[in-house]
Amino acid sequence: MRPTSPWALHITSSTDGRVPGYYHPTFLYESLWCVGVGFLVIWADRRFTLGHGRAFALYVAAYCVGRGWIEYMRVDDAHHILGLRLNDWTAMIVFILAVVYMIVSAKKRPGREEIVEPETDTPADATDADTEPKTDPSKTADNDTPEPEAKEDAPDTEAEDIKKDEPESAKKS
């Protein structure tokens, strides 16, 4: 298929078996196709909340459609099976596999994954207070009552403060 477009590549060299003439810039078409497929995957993932590898399967299927279209434009020598280039057969088979995966995966595990990244192990002495953001409860919008004042029966001496912080096992002796 010879191009008539103004962006066609003009090959002038006849070395290595090349035939001079105008040709489709298939590398440019494939690049633009991949960008379009990327936008399609982003849109479809936001619209249909793809999960469990279905966004990747959509990319593979859409890429294969473009690959078949681009291979149709190529004029270089390639292996042909039943009148189609080997690359076309490969794209069709991979397309079918990707679509089958999307259908089976959507039936077996609809929606997104519950946990995308596993949680890290926390040390035994860590508390929830260490991981939660520190906020002053007296400054929240739904708490109109001021924070109560410190109790007057709090320990006055440093020794009593240390004794209060000791674990129960140390206090018994």
GROMACS .gro file of N, CA and C in nm:
model
  519
    1MET      N    1   0.085  -0.118   0.000
    1MET     CA    2   0.000   0.000   0.000
    1MET      C    3   0.090   0.124   0.000
    2ARG      N    4   0.094   0.193  -0.108
    2ARG     CA    5   0.179   0.311  -0.123
    2ARG      C    6   0.105   0.435  -0.073
    3PRO      N    7   0.175   0.516   0.009
    3PRO     CA    8   0.108   0.634   0.064
    3PRO      C    9   0.103   0.749  -0.035
    4THR      N   10   0.002   0.831  -0.017
    4THR     CA   11  -0.009   0.954  -0.094
    4THR      C   12  -0.010   1.074   0.001
    5SER      N   13   0.017   1.050   0.128
    5SER     CA   14   0.011   1.156   0.229
    5SER      C   15   0.138   1.242   0.224
    6PRO      N   16   0.126   1.368   0.267
    6PRO     CA   17   0.242   1.457   0.263
    6PRO      C   18   0.350   1.419   0.364
    7TRP      N   19   0.321   1.339   0.465
    7TRP     CA   20   0.421   1.301   0.564
    7TRP      C   21   0.487   1.167   0.532
    8ALA      N   22   0.464   1.115   0.415
    8ALA     CA   23   0.524   0.988   0.375
    8ALA      C   24   0.676   1.001   0.372
    9LEU      N   25   0.743   0.891   0.402
    9LEU     CA   26   0.888   0.888   0.400
    9LEU      C   27   0.936   0.865   0.257
   10HIS      N   28   1.034   0.945   0.217
   10HIS     CA   29   1.090   0.929   0.084
   10HIS      C   30   1.224   0.856   0.099
   11ILE      N   31   1.231   0.734   0.050
   11ILE     CA   32   1.354   0.654   0.054
   11ILE      C   33   1.422   0.668  -0.082
   12THR      N   34   1.548   0.710  -0.080
   12THR     CA   35   1.620   0.729  -0.205
   12THR      C   36   1.730   0.626  -0.225
   13SER      N   37   1.774   0.559  -0.121
   13SER     CA   38   1.883   0.463  -0.130
   13SER      C   39   1.830   0.328  -0.179
   14SER      N   40   1.910   0.261  -0.261
   14SER     CA   41   1.871   0.128  -0.307
   14SER      C   42   1.964   0.020  -0.253
   15THR      N   43   2.045   0.053  -0.151
   15THR     CA   44   2.134  -0.046  -0.093
   15THR      C   45   2.057  -0.144  -0.007
   16ASP      N   46   2.113  -0.262   0.012
   16ASP     CA   47   2.055  -0.368   0.094
   16ASP      C   48   1.916  -0.408   0.046
   17GLY      N   49   1.890  -0.400  -0.082
   17GLY     CA   50   1.763  -0.446  -0.136
   17GLY      C   51   1.647  -0.349  -0.120
   18ARG      N   52   1.674  -0.227  -0.077
   18ARG     CA   53   1.567  -0.128  -0.064
   18ARG      C   54   1.516  -0.086  -0.200
   19VAL      N   55   1.389  -0.056  -0.205
   19VAL     CA   56   1.328  -0.005  -0.328
   19VAL      C   57   1.298   0.143  -0.303
   20PRO      N   58   1.363   0.233  -0.378
   20PRO     CA   59   1.335   0.376  -0.358
   20PRO      C   60   1.188   0.408  -0.383
   21GLY      N   61   1.138   0.504  -0.303
   21GLY     CA   62   1.000   0.546  -0.319
   21GLY      C   63   0.947   0.608  -0.191
   22TYR      N   64   0.817   0.626  -0.185
   22TYR     CA   65   0.750   0.684  -0.068
   22TYR      C   66   0.684   0.572   0.013
   23TYR      N   67   0.700   0.581   0.145
   23TYR     CA   68   0.649   0.477   0.234
   23TYR      C   69   0.581   0.539   0.356
   24HIS      N   70   0.489   0.462   0.414
   24HIS     CA   71   0.423   0.506   0.537
   24HIS      C   72   0.524   0.506   0.652
   25PRO      N   73   0.522   0.610   0.735
   25PRO     CA   74   0.609   0.610   0.855
   25PRO      C   75   0.543   0.526   0.966
   26THR      N   76   0.552   0.395   0.954
   26THR     CA   77   0.481   0.307   1.047
   26THR      C   78   0.528   0.325   1.191
   27PHE      N   79   0.653   0.360   1.211
   27PHE     CA   80   0.701   0.385   1.347
   27PHE      C   81   0.630   0.505   1.408
   28LEU      N   82   0.601   0.607   1.327
   28LEU     CA   83   0.526   0.723   1.376
   28LEU      C   84   0.382   0.684   1.407
   29TYR      N   85   0.320   0.608   1.320
   29TYR     CA   86   0.183   0.563   1.344
   29TYR      C   87   0.175   0.480   1.472
   30GLU      N   88   0.271   0.391   1.491
   30GLU     CA   89   0.269   0.307   1.610
   30GLU      C   90   0.289   0.391   1.736
   31SER      N   91   0.376   0.489   1.732
   31SER     CA   92   0.396   0.576   1.848
   31SER      C   93   0.268   0.652   1.883
   32LEU      N   94   0.204   0.709   1.784
   32LEU     CA   95   0.079   0.781   1.808
   32LEU      C   96  -0.030   0.687   1.856
   33TRP      N   97  -0.033   0.565   1.802
   33TRP     CA   98  -0.131   0.467   1.845
   33TRP      C   99  -0.110   0.432   1.992
   34CYS      N  100   0.015   0.413   2.033
   34CYS     CA  101   0.044   0.378   2.173
   34CYS      C  102   0.004   0.490   2.268
   35VAL      N  103   0.025   0.614   2.228
   35VAL     CA  104  -0.019   0.726   2.312
   35VAL      C  105  -0.172   0.725   2.325
   36GLY      N  106  -0.240   0.703   2.213
   36GLY     CA  107  -0.386   0.695   2.217
   36GLY      C  108  -0.435   0.580   2.303
   37VAL      N  109  -0.369   0.466   2.294
   37VAL     CA  110  -0.406   0.350   2.375
   37VAL      C  111  -0.383   0.381   2.523
   38GLY      N  112  -0.275   0.453   2.554
   38GLY     CA  113  -0.251   0.493   2.693
   38GLY      C  114  -0.364   0.578   2.748
   39PHE      N  115  -0.409   0.674   2.669
   39PHE     CA  116  -0.523   0.757   2.712
   39PHE      C  117  -0.651   0.675   2.725
   40LEU      N  118  -0.669   0.579   2.634
   40LEU     CA  119  -0.786   0.491   2.642
   40LEU      C  120  -0.784   0.411   2.772
   41VAL      N  121  -0.669   0.358   2.809
   41VAL     CA  122  -0.659   0.279   2.933
   41VAL      C  123  -0.686   0.366   3.055
   42ILE      N  124  -0.631   0.487   3.057
   42ILE     CA  125  -0.656   0.578   3.170
   42ILE      C  126  -0.805   0.609   3.180
   43TRP      N  127  -0.868   0.642   3.067
   43TRP     CA  128  -1.011   0.673   3.068
   43TRP      C  129  -1.093   0.552   3.114
   44ALA      N  130  -1.064   0.435   3.057
   44ALA     CA  131  -1.142   0.315   3.090
   44ALA      C  132  -1.123   0.275   3.236
   45ASP      N  133  -1.002   0.292   3.288
   45ASP     CA  134  -0.978   0.258   3.429
   45ASP      C  135  -1.056   0.350   3.521
   46ARG      N  136  -1.063   0.476   3.488
   46ARG     CA  137  -1.141   0.570   3.571
   46ARG      C  138  -1.291   0.547   3.555
   47ARG      N  139  -1.334   0.515   3.436
   47ARG     CA  140  -1.477   0.498   3.409
   47ARG      C  141  -1.532   0.366   3.462
   48PHE      N  142  -1.456   0.257   3.443
   48PHE     CA  143  -1.505   0.123   3.476
   48PHE      C  144  -1.433   0.059   3.594
   49THR      N  145  -1.345   0.131   3.661
   49THR     CA  146  -1.266   0.082   3.774
   49THR      C  147  -1.210  -0.057   3.747
   50LEU      N  148  -1.124  -0.064   3.646
   50LEU     CA  149  -1.061  -0.190   3.610
   50LEU      C  150  -0.966  -0.233   3.722
   51GLY      N  151  -0.958  -0.358   3.745
   51GLY     CA  152  -0.868  -0.411   3.847
   51GLY      C  153  -0.824  -0.550   3.809
   52HIS      N  154  -0.739  -0.608   3.890
   52HIS     CA  155  -0.691  -0.744   3.871
   52HIS      C  156  -0.629  -0.766   3.733
   53GLY      N  157  -0.553  -0.667   3.685
   53GLY     CA  158  -0.482  -0.681   3.559
   53GLY      C  159  -0.562  -0.648   3.435
   54ARG      N  160  -0.686  -0.606   3.452
   54ARG     CA  161  -0.769  -0.579   3.334
   54ARG      C  162  -0.725  -0.453   3.260
   55ALA      N  163  -0.666  -0.357   3.328
   55ALA     CA  164  -0.616  -0.237   3.258
   55ALA      C  165  -0.501  -0.277   3.165
   56PHE      N  166  -0.414  -0.365   3.212
   56PHE     CA  167  -0.305  -0.413   3.127
   56PHE      C  168  -0.359  -0.496   3.010
   57ALA      N  169  -0.457  -0.580   3.038
   57ALA     CA  170  -0.516  -0.661   2.932
   57ALA      C  171  -0.581  -0.572   2.826
   58LEU      N  172  -0.645  -0.464   2.868
   58LEU     CA  173  -0.703  -0.369   2.773
   58LEU      C  174  -0.593  -0.306   2.688
   59TYR      N  175  -0.482  -0.269   2.750
   59TYR     CA  176  -0.370  -0.213   2.674
   59TYR      C  177  -0.321  -0.313   2.570
   60VAL      N  178  -0.303  -0.438   2.611
   60VAL     CA  179  -0.253  -0.541   2.519
   60VAL      C  180  -0.350  -0.560   2.402
   61ALA      N  181  -0.480  -0.568   2.432
   61ALA     CA  182  -0.579  -0.588   2.326
   61ALA      C  183  -0.581  -0.469   2.229
   62ALA      N  184  -0.580  -0.348   2.283
   62ALA     CA  185  -0.584  -0.230   2.197
   62ALA      C  186  -0.454  -0.217   2.117
   63TYR      N  187  -0.341  -0.251   2.177
   63TYR     CA  188  -0.214  -0.247   2.105
   63TYR      C  189  -0.219  -0.346   1.987
   64CYS      N  190  -0.275  -0.463   2.010
   64CYS     CA  191  -0.281  -0.564   1.904
   64CYS      C  192  -0.367  -0.517   1.787
   65VAL      N  193  -0.474  -0.444   1.815
   65VAL     CA  194  -0.556  -0.389   1.707
   65VAL      C  195  -0.472  -0.294   1.621
   66GLY      N  196  -0.399  -0.205   1.687
   66GLY     CA  197  -0.313  -0.113   1.614
   66GLY      C  198  -0.201  -0.183   1.542
   67ARG      N  199  -0.148  -0.287   1.603
   67ARG     CA  200  -0.039  -0.362   1.540
   67ARG      C  201  -0.087  -0.427   1.411
   68GLY      N  202  -0.208  -0.482   1.412
   68GLY     CA  203  -0.263  -0.541   1.290
   68GLY      C  204  -0.281  -0.438   1.181
   69TRP      N  205  -0.329  -0.321   1.217
   69TRP     CA  206  -0.348  -0.212   1.120
   69TRP      C  207  -0.214  -0.168   1.063
   70ILE      N  208  -0.112  -0.155   1.149
   70ILE     CA  209   0.019  -0.109   1.104
   70ILE      C  210   0.086  -0.215   1.017
   71GLU      N  211   0.074  -0.341   1.054
   71GLU     CA  212   0.134  -0.448   0.974
   71GLU      C  213   0.072  -0.454   0.835
   72TYR      N  214  -0.053  -0.417   0.824
   72TYR     CA  215  -0.119  -0.417   0.694
   72TYR      C  216  -0.053  -0.316   0.599
   73MET      N  217   0.000  -0.207   0.653
   73MET     CA  218   0.062  -0.104   0.571
   73MET      C  219   0.205  -0.136   0.530
   74ARG      N  220   0.268  -0.228   0.597
   74ARG     CA  221   0.409  -0.256   0.570
   74ARG      C  222   0.425  -0.332   0.439
   75VAL      N  223   0.537  -0.306   0.370
   75VAL     CA  224   0.561  -0.369   0.241
   75VAL      C  225   0.688  -0.454   0.243
   76ASP      N  226   0.755  -0.462   0.357
   76ASP     CA  227   0.877  -0.541   0.363
   76ASP      C  228   0.845  -0.690   0.365
   77ASP      N  229   0.946  -0.771   0.340
   77ASP     CA  230   0.927  -0.915   0.337
   77ASP      C  231   0.902  -0.967   0.477
   78ALA      N  232   0.809  -1.060   0.487
   78ALA     CA  233   0.778  -1.125   0.614
   78ALA      C  234   0.721  -1.263   0.584
   79HIS      N  235   0.721  -1.349   0.683
   79HIS     CA  236   0.661  -1.481   0.667
   79HIS      C  237   0.510  -1.466   0.657
   80HIS      N  238   0.452  -1.534   0.563
   80HIS     CA  239   0.307  -1.531   0.545
   80HIS      C  240   0.248  -1.669   0.574
   81ILE      N  241   0.138  -1.671   0.648
   81ILE     CA  242   0.065  -1.793   0.676
   81ILE      C  243  -0.080  -1.767   0.639
   82LEU      N  244  -0.133  -1.848   0.547
   82LEU     CA  245  -0.270  -1.833   0.498
   82LEU      C  246  -0.299  -1.690   0.451
   83GLY      N  247  -0.203  -1.631   0.385
   83GLY     CA  248  -0.222  -1.500   0.325
   83GLY      C  249  -0.199  -1.381   0.417
   84LEU      N  250  -0.174  -1.405   0.546
   84LEU     CA  251  -0.148  -1.294   0.640
   84LEU      C  252  -0.005  -1.303   0.692
   85ARG      N  253   0.047  -1.189   0.728
   85ARG     CA  254   0.181  -1.186   0.786
   85ARG      C  255   0.179  -1.255   0.922
   86LEU      N  256   0.290  -1.313   0.960
   86LEU     CA  257   0.302  -1.380   1.089
   86LEU      C  258   0.273  -1.284   1.204
   87ASN      N  259   0.313  -1.158   1.188
   87ASN     CA  260   0.287  -1.058   1.292
   87ASN      C  261   0.137  -1.033   1.309
   88ASP      N  262   0.061  -1.042   1.201
   88ASP     CA  263  -0.084  -1.027   1.211
   88ASP      C  264  -0.145  -1.142   1.289
   89TRP      N  265  -0.102  -1.265   1.260
   89TRP     CA  266  -0.152  -1.381   1.334
   89TRP      C  267  -0.117  -1.371   1.482
   90THR      N  268   0.004  -1.328   1.511
   90THR     CA  269   0.045  -1.312   1.651
   90THR      C  270  -0.041  -1.208   1.720
   91ALA      N  271  -0.066  -1.096   1.655
   91ALA     CA  272  -0.149  -0.992   1.713
   91ALA      C  273  -0.292  -1.041   1.736
   92MET      N  274  -0.346  -1.120   1.643
   92MET     CA  275  -0.482  -1.172   1.660
   92MET      C  276  -0.490  -1.269   1.778
   93ILE      N  277  -0.393  -1.357   1.790
   93ILE     CA  278  -0.394  -1.454   1.899
   93ILE      C  279  -0.380  -1.385   2.034
   94VAL      N  280  -0.287  -1.291   2.044
   94VAL     CA  281  -0.268  -1.219   2.170
   94VAL      C  282  -0.391  -1.133   2.202
   95PHE      N  283  -0.453  -1.074   2.100
   95PHE     CA  284  -0.577  -0.997   2.121
   95PHE      C  285  -0.685  -1.086   2.181
   96ILE      N  286  -0.705  -1.204   2.124
   96ILE     CA  287  -0.808  -1.296   2.174
   96ILE      C  288  -0.777  -1.336   2.319
   97LEU      N  289  -0.652  -1.366   2.349
   97LEU     CA  290  -0.615  -1.403   2.486
   97LEU      C  291  -0.640  -1.289   2.584
   98ALA      N  292  -0.610  -1.166   2.544
   98ALA     CA  293  -0.631  -1.051   2.632
   98ALA      C  294  -0.780  -1.029   2.658
   99VAL      N  295  -0.862  -1.041   2.555
   99VAL     CA  296  -1.006  -1.022   2.572
   99VAL      C  297  -1.065  -1.133   2.658
  100VAL      N  298  -1.022  -1.257   2.636
  100VAL     CA  299  -1.069  -1.368   2.719
  100VAL      C  300  -1.031  -1.344   2.864
  101TYR      N  301  -0.909  -1.298   2.889
  101TYR     CA  302  -0.867  -1.270   3.027
  101TYR      C  303  -0.956  -1.162   3.089
  102MET      N  304  -0.984  -1.056   3.015
  102MET     CA  305  -1.067  -0.948   3.070
  102MET      C  306  -1.206  -1.000   3.106
  103ILE      N  307  -1.264  -1.083   3.022
  103ILE     CA  308  -1.399  -1.135   3.049
  103ILE      C  309  -1.398  -1.229   3.169
  104VAL      N  310  -1.305  -1.324   3.171
  104VAL     CA  311  -1.299  -1.421   3.281
  104VAL      C  312  -1.266  -1.351   3.412
  105SER      N  313  -1.173  -1.260   3.409
  105SER     CA  314  -1.134  -1.188   3.531
  105SER      C  315  -1.248  -1.102   3.583
  106ALA      N  316  -1.325  -1.040   3.495
  106ALA     CA  317  -1.437  -0.957   3.539
  106ALA      C  318  -1.546  -1.040   3.605
  107LYS      N  319  -1.563  -1.165   3.560
  107LYS     CA  320  -1.664  -1.251   3.621
  107LYS      C  321  -1.617  -1.309   3.754
  108LYS      N  322  -1.489  -1.347   3.760
  108LYS     CA  323  -1.438  -1.411   3.881
  108LYS      C  324  -1.408  -1.310   3.992
  109ARG      N  325  -1.352  -1.195   3.954
  109ARG     CA  326  -1.313  -1.094   4.053
  109ARG      C  327  -1.352  -0.955   4.003
  110PRO      N  328  -1.477  -0.917   4.019
  110PRO     CA  329  -1.518  -0.784   3.971
  110PRO      C  330  -1.460  -0.674   4.059
  111GLY      N  331  -1.448  -0.557   4.001
  111GLY     CA  332  -1.399  -0.441   4.077
  111GLY      C  333  -1.249  -0.439   4.091
  112ARG      N  334  -1.205  -0.354   4.182
  112ARG     CA  335  -1.061  -0.339   4.208
  112ARG      C  336  -1.015  -0.432   4.319
  113GLU      N  337  -0.884  -0.440   4.335
  113GLU     CA  338  -0.825  -0.515   4.444
  113GLU      C  339  -0.854  -0.444   4.575
  114GLU      N  340  -0.871  -0.522   4.682
  114GLU     CA  341  -0.890  -0.463   4.815
  114GLU      C  342  -0.762  -0.397   4.863
  115ILE      N  343  -0.651  -0.470   4.854
  115ILE     CA  344  -0.523  -0.420   4.901
  115ILE      C  345  -0.427  -0.426   4.783
  116VAL      N  346  -0.372  -0.310   4.746
  116VAL     CA  347  -0.280  -0.306   4.635
  116VAL      C  348  -0.139  -0.334   4.684
  117GLU      N  349  -0.100  -0.274   4.796
  117GLU     CA  350   0.031  -0.295   4.853
  117GLU      C  351   0.015  -0.358   4.991
  118PRO      N  352   0.093  -0.460   5.021
  118PRO     CA  353   0.080  -0.521   5.154
  118PRO      C  354   0.128  -0.426   5.261
  119GLU      N  355   0.066  -0.439   5.380
  119GLU     CA  356   0.105  -0.354   5.491
  119GLU      C  357   0.239  -0.399   5.544
  120THR      N  358   0.317  -0.304   5.594
  120THR     CA  359   0.446  -0.339   5.652
  120THR      C  360   0.426  -0.382   5.796
  121ASP      N  361   0.513  -0.468   5.844
  121ASP     CA  362   0.505  -0.513   5.983
  121ASP      C  363   0.546  -0.399   6.075
  122THR      N  364   0.467  -0.378   6.181
  122THR     CA  365   0.499  -0.273   6.277
  122THR      C  366   0.559  -0.338   6.400
  123PRO      N  367   0.651  -0.269   6.466
  123PRO     CA  368   0.710  -0.325   6.588
  123PRO      C  369   0.602  -0.346   6.695
  124ALA      N  370   0.630  -0.438   6.790
  124ALA     CA  371   0.531  -0.472   6.892
  124ALA      C  372   0.504  -0.356   6.987
  125ASP      N  373   0.603  -0.270   7.007
  125ASP     CA  374   0.582  -0.161   7.101
  125ASP      C  375   0.523  -0.037   7.036
  126ALA      N  376   0.499  -0.039   6.906
  126ALA     CA  377   0.438   0.077   6.839
  126ALA      C  378   0.289   0.079   6.870
  127THR      N  379   0.237   0.200   6.883
  127THR     CA  380   0.095   0.215   6.912
  127THR      C  381   0.029   0.290   6.800
  128ASP      N  382  -0.103   0.288   6.801
  128ASP     CA  383  -0.177   0.362   6.700
  128ASP      C  384  -0.155   0.511   6.712
  129ALA      N  385  -0.124   0.556   6.832
  129ALA     CA  386  -0.102   0.699   6.851
  129ALA      C  387   0.021   0.746   6.775
  130ASP      N  388   0.117   0.655   6.752
  130ASP     CA  389   0.236   0.693   6.676
  130ASP      C  390   0.205   0.712   6.529
  131THR      N  391   0.106   0.643   6.476
  131THR     CA  392   0.077   0.652   6.334
  131THR      C  393  -0.032   0.752   6.301
  132GLU      N  394  -0.114   0.789   6.397
  132GLU     CA  395  -0.221   0.885   6.370
  132GLU      C  396  -0.168   1.027   6.382
  133PRO      N  397  -0.220   1.118   6.300
  133PRO     CA  398  -0.175   1.257   6.310
  133PRO      C  399  -0.219   1.316   6.444
  134LYS      N  400  -0.131   1.396   6.500
  134LYS     CA  401  -0.159   1.458   6.629
  134LYS      C  402  -0.241   1.585   6.605
  135THR      N  403  -0.360   1.589   6.665
  135THR     CA  404  -0.445   1.707   6.656
  135THR      C  405  -0.489   1.745   6.797
  136ASP      N  406  -0.510   1.870   6.815
  136ASP     CA  407  -0.556   1.920   6.943
  136ASP      C  408  -0.707   1.906   6.946
  137PRO      N  409  -0.763   1.819   7.033
  137PRO     CA  410  -0.909   1.801   7.033
  137PRO      C  411  -0.984   1.925   7.075
  138SER      N  412  -0.919   2.016   7.146
  138SER     CA  413  -0.989   2.137   7.187
  138SER      C  414  -1.008   2.234   7.070
  139LYS      N  415  -0.938   2.208   6.957
  139LYS     CA  416  -0.948   2.299   6.843
  139LYS      C  417  -1.031   2.242   6.728
  140THR      N  418  -1.095   2.130   6.749
  140THR     CA  419  -1.178   2.074   6.643
  140THR      C  420  -1.312   2.146   6.637
  141ALA      N  421  -1.374   2.143   6.520
  141ALA     CA  422  -1.498   2.217   6.499
  141ALA      C  423  -1.614   2.158   6.577
  142ASP      N  424  -1.615   2.026   6.597
  142ASP     CA  425  -1.730   1.966   6.663
  142ASP      C  426  -1.714   1.957   6.815
  143ASN      N  427  -1.606   2.008   6.869
  143ASN     CA  428  -1.583   2.004   7.013
  143ASN      C  429  -1.577   2.147   7.063
  144ASP      N  430  -1.690   2.199   7.113
  144ASP     CA  431  -1.696   2.338   7.160
  144ASP      C  432  -1.654   2.353   7.304
  145THR      N  433  -1.643   2.244   7.377
  145THR     CA  434  -1.605   2.254   7.518
  145THR      C  435  -1.454   2.259   7.528
  146PRO      N  436  -1.403   2.347   7.615
  146PRO     CA  437  -1.258   2.358   7.629
  146PRO      C  438  -1.201   2.234   7.699
  147GLU      N  439  -1.073   2.213   7.681
  147GLU     CA  440  -1.001   2.102   7.744
  147GLU      C  441  -0.999   2.124   7.895
  148PRO      N  442  -1.028   2.021   7.975
  148PRO     CA  443  -1.027   2.040   8.121
  148PRO      C  444  -0.885   2.069   8.170
  149GLU      N  445  -0.880   2.149   8.278
  149GLU     CA  446  -0.753   2.185   8.337
  149GLU      C  447  -0.688   2.063   8.401
  150ALA      N  448  -0.556   2.069   8.423
  150ALA     CA  449  -0.483   1.959   8.486
  150ALA      C  450  -0.532   1.941   8.628
  151LYS      N  451  -0.531   1.816   8.674
  151LYS     CA  452  -0.577   1.786   8.809
  151LYS      C  453  -0.480   1.845   8.911
  152GLU      N  454  -0.537   1.890   9.023
  152GLU     CA  455  -0.453   1.952   9.124
  152GLU      C  456  -0.383   1.849   9.211
  153ASP      N  457  -0.428   1.724   9.208
  153ASP     CA  458  -0.364   1.624   9.291
  153ASP      C  459  -0.250   1.553   9.218
  154ALA      N  460  -0.198   1.615   9.111
  154ALA     CA  461  -0.086   1.558   9.038
  154ALA      C  462   0.039   1.561   9.125
  155PRO      N  463   0.132   1.467   9.106
  155PRO     CA  464   0.253   1.464   9.189
  155PRO      C  465   0.336   1.591   9.174
  156ASP      N  466   0.387   1.640   9.287
  156ASP     CA  467   0.464   1.763   9.287
  156ASP      C  468   0.614   1.738   9.278
  157THR      N  469   0.658   1.624   9.314
  157THR     CA  470   0.802   1.601   9.317
  157THR      C  471   0.843   1.515   9.200
  158GLU      N  472   0.971   1.525   9.167
  158GLU     CA  473   1.026   1.450   9.056
  158GLU      C  474   1.030   1.300   9.087
  159ALA      N  475   1.054   1.264   9.207
  159ALA     CA  476   1.058   1.123   9.247
  159ALA      C  477   0.922   1.058   9.228
  160GLU      N  478   0.817   1.129   9.261
  160GLU     CA  479   0.684   1.073   9.242
  160GLU      C  480   0.652   1.057   9.093
  161ASP      N  481   0.703   1.150   9.007
  161ASP     CA  482   0.684   1.139   8.862
  161ASP      C  483   0.752   1.014   8.809
  162ILE      N  484   0.874   0.987   8.854
  162ILE     CA  485   0.949   0.869   8.808
  162ILE      C  486   0.878   0.743   8.854
  163LYS      N  487   0.832   0.742   8.980
  163LYS     CA  488   0.764   0.625   9.034
  163LYS      C  489   0.635   0.597   8.956
  164LYS      N  490   0.568   0.701   8.911
  164LYS     CA  491   0.443   0.686   8.837
  164LYS      C  492   0.470   0.620   8.700
  165ASP      N  493   0.584   0.650   8.637
  165ASP     CA  494   0.617   0.598   8.505
  165ASP      C  495   0.676   0.457   8.509
  166GLU      N  496   0.708   0.406   8.628
  166GLU     CA  497   0.766   0.273   8.639
  166GLU      C  498   0.663   0.167   8.605
  167PRO      N  499   0.706   0.055   8.546
  167PRO     CA  500   0.612  -0.055   8.520
  167PRO      C  501   0.564  -0.117   8.649
  168GLU      N  502   0.453  -0.188   8.642
  168GLU     CA  503   0.391  -0.248   8.760
  168GLU      C  504   0.485  -0.345   8.830
  169SER      N  505   0.565  -0.420   8.757
  169SER     CA  506   0.655  -0.519   8.819
  169SER      C  507   0.759  -0.451   8.907
  170ALA      N  508   0.805  -0.331   8.871
  170ALA     CA  509   0.905  -0.261   8.951
  170ALA      C  510   0.844  -0.200   9.075
  171LYS      N  511   0.714  -0.164   9.073
  171LYS     CA  512   0.651  -0.102   9.188
  171LYS      C  513   0.630  -0.201   9.302
  172LYS      N  514   0.616  -0.332   9.272
  172LYS     CA  515   0.587  -0.431   9.375
  172LYS      C  516   0.707  -0.455   9.466
  173SER      N  517   0.826  -0.432   9.423
  173SER     CA  518   0.941  -0.463   9.508
  173SER      C  519   0.980  -0.351   9.598
   0.00000   0.00000   0.00000
